[in-house]
PDB file of C-alpha atoms in Angstrom:
ATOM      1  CA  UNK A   1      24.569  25.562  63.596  1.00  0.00           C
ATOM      2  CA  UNK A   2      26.980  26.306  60.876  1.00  0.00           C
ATOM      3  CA  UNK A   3      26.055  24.968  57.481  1.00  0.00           C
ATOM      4  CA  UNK A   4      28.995  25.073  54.456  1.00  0.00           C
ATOM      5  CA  UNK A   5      28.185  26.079  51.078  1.00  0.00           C
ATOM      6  CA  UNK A   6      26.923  23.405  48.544  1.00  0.00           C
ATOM      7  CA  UNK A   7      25.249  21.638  51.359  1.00  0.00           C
ATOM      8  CA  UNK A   8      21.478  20.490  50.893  1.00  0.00           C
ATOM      9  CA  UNK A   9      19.435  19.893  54.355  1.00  0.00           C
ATOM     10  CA  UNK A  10      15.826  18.479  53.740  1.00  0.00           C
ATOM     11  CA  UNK A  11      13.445  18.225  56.319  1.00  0.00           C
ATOM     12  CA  UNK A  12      15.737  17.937  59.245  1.00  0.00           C
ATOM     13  CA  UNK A  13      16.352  18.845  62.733  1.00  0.00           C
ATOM     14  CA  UNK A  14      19.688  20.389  63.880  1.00  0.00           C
ATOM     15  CA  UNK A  15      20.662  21.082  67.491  1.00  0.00           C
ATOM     16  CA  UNK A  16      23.105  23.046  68.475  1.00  0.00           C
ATOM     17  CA  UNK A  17      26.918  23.583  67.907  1.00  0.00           C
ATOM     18  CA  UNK A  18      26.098  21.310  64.841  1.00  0.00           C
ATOM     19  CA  UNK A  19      28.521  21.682  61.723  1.00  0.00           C
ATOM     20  CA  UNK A  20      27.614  20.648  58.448  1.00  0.00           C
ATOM     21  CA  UNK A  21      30.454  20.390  55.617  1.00  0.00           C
ATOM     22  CA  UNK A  22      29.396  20.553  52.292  1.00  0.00           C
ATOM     23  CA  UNK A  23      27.412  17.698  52.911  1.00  0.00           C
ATOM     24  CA  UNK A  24      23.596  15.909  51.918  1.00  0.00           C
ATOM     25  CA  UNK A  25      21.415  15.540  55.254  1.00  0.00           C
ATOM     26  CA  UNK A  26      17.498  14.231  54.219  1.00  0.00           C
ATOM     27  CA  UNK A  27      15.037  13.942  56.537  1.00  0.00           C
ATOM     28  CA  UNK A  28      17.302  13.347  59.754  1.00  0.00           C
ATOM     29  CA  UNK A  29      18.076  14.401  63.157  1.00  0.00           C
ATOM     30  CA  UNK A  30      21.644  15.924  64.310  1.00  0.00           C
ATOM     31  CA  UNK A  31      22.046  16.192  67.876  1.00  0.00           C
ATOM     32  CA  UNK A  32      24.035  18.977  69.625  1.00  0.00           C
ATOM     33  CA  UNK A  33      27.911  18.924  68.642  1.00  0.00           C
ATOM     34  CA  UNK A  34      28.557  16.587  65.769  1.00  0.00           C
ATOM     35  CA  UNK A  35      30.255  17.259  62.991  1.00  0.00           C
ATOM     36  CA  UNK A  36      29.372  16.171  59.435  1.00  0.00           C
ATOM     37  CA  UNK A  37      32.614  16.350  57.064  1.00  0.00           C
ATOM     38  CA  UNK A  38      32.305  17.111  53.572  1.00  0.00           C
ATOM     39  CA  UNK A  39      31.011  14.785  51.005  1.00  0.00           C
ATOM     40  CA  UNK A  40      28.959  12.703  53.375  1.00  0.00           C
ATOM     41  CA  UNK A  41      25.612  11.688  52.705  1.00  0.00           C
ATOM     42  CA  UNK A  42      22.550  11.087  55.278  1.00  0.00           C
ATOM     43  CA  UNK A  43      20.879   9.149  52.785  1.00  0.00           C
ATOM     44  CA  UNK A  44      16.818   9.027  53.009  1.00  0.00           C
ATOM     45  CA  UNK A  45      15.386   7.126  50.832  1.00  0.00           C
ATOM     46  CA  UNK A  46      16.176   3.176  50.239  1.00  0.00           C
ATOM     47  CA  UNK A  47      17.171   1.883  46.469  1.00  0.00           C
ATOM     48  CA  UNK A  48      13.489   0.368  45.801  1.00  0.00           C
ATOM     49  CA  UNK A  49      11.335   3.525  47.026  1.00  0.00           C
ATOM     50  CA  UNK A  50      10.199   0.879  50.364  1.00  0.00           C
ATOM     51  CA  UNK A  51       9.167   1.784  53.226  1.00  0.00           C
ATOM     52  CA  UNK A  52      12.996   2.359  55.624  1.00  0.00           C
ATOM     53  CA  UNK A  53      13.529   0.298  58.725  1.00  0.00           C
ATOM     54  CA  UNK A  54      15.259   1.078  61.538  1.00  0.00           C
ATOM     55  CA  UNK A  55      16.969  -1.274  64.358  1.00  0.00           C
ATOM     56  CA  UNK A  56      15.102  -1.902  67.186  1.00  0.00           C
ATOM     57  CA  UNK A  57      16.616  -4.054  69.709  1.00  0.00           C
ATOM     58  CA  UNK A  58      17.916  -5.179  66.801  1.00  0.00           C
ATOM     59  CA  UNK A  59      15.247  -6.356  64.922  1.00  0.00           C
ATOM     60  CA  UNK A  60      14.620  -4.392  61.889  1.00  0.00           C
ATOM     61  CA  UNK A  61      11.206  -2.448  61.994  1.00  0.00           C
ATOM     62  CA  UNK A  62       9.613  -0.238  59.432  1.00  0.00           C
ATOM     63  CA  UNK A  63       9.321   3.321  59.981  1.00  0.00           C
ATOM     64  CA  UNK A  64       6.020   3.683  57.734  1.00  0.00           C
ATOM     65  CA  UNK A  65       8.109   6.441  56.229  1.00  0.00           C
ATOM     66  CA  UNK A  66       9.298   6.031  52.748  1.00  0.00           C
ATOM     67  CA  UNK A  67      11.698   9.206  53.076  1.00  0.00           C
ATOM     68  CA  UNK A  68      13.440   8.539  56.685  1.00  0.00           C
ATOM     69  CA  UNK A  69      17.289   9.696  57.184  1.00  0.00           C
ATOM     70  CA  UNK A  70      19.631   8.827  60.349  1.00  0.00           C
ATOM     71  CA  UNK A  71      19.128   9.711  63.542  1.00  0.00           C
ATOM     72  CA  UNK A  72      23.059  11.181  64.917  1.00  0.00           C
ATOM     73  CA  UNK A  73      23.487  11.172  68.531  1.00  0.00           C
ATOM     74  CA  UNK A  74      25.013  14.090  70.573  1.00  0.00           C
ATOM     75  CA  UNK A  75      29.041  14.786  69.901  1.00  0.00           C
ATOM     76  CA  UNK A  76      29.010  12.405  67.082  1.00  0.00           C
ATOM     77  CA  UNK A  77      31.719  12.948  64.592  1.00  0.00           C
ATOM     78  CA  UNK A  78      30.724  11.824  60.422  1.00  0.00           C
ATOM     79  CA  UNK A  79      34.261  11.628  58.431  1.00  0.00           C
ATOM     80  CA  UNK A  80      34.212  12.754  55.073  1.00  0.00           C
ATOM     81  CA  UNK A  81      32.949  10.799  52.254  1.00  0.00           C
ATOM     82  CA  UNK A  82      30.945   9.036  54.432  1.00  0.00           C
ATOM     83  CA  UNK A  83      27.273   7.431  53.726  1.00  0.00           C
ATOM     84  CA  UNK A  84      25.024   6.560  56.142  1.00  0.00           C
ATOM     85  CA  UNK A  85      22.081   4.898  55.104  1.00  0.00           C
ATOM     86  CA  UNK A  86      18.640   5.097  55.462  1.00  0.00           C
ATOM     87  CA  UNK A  87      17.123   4.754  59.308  1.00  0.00           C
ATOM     88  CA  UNK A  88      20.700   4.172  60.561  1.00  0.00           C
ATOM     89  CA  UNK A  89      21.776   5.755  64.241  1.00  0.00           C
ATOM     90  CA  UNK A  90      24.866   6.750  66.126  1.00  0.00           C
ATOM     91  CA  UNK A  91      24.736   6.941  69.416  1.00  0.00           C
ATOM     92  CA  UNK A  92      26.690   9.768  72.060  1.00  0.00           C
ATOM     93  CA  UNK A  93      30.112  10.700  70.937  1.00  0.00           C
ATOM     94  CA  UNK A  94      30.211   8.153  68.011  1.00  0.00           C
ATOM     95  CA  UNK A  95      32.787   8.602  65.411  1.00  0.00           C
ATOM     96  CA  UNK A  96      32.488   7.385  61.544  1.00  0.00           C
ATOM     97  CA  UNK A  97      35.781   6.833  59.773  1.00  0.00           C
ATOM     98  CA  UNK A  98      36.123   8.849  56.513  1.00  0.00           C
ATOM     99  CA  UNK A  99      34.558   6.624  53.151  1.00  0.00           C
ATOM    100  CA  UNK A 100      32.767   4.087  55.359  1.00  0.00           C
ATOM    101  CA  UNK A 101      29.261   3.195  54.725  1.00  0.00           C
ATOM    102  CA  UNK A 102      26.894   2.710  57.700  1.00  0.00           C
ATOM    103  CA  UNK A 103      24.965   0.255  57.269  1.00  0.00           C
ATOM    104  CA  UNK A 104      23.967  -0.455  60.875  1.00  0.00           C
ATOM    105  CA  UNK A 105      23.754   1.063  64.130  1.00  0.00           C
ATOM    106  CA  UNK A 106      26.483   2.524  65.442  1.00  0.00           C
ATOM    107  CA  UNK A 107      26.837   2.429  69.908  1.00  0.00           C
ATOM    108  CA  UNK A 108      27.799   5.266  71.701  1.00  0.00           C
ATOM    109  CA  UNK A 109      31.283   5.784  72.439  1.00  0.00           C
ATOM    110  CA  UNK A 110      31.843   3.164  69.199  1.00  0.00           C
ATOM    111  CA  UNK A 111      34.276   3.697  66.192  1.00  0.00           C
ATOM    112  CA  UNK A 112      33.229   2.447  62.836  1.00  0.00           C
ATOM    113  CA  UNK A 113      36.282   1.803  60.500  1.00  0.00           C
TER     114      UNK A 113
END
């Protein structure tokens, strides 16, 4: 795992081959291979201090976690600037497009623009 300088990782798991760029990961998990570009944010907590949700089957279920980040499949690829919010996921080999905010699950395979 290589993490850059000025990065912040809180409570998070990182597998292997995992690069983090100058970047803010809270309470997430990074699965082997991805890479975070700088200036993108794993956010953690939602705006109103609630309880985050996360997709399942696409209905949106609470986590009972009030400090929850994303969950980033293996070989996914986080451009920079980007934000993902709270108790979003991207699946194997996703890729994020730099400045986009993630507001929803991303597939594997999928490109968000």
């Amino acid at each position: 795992v290589i993490i850059g300088a000025h990065s912040e990782v809180k409570n998070s798991i990182l597998y292997a081959n995992t690069t983090i760029h100058r970047s803010y990961v809270g309470d997430s998990i990074i699965d082997s291979n991805s890479r975070i570009g700088g200036g993108v944010v794993l956010a953690n907590k939602r705006y109103d201090r609630g309880d985050v949700k996360s997709a399942v089957r696409e209905e949106k279920l609470s986590t009972g976690l009030r400090a929850f980040g994303a969950v980033v499949g293996f070989g996914a690829n986080i451009g920079t600037n980007a934000t993902l919010m709270p108790g979003v996921k991207l699946g194997k080999n996703a890729t994020v497009w730099p400045g986009c905010v993630v507001l929803e699950d991303v597939s594997d395979d999928q490109t968000l623009k």
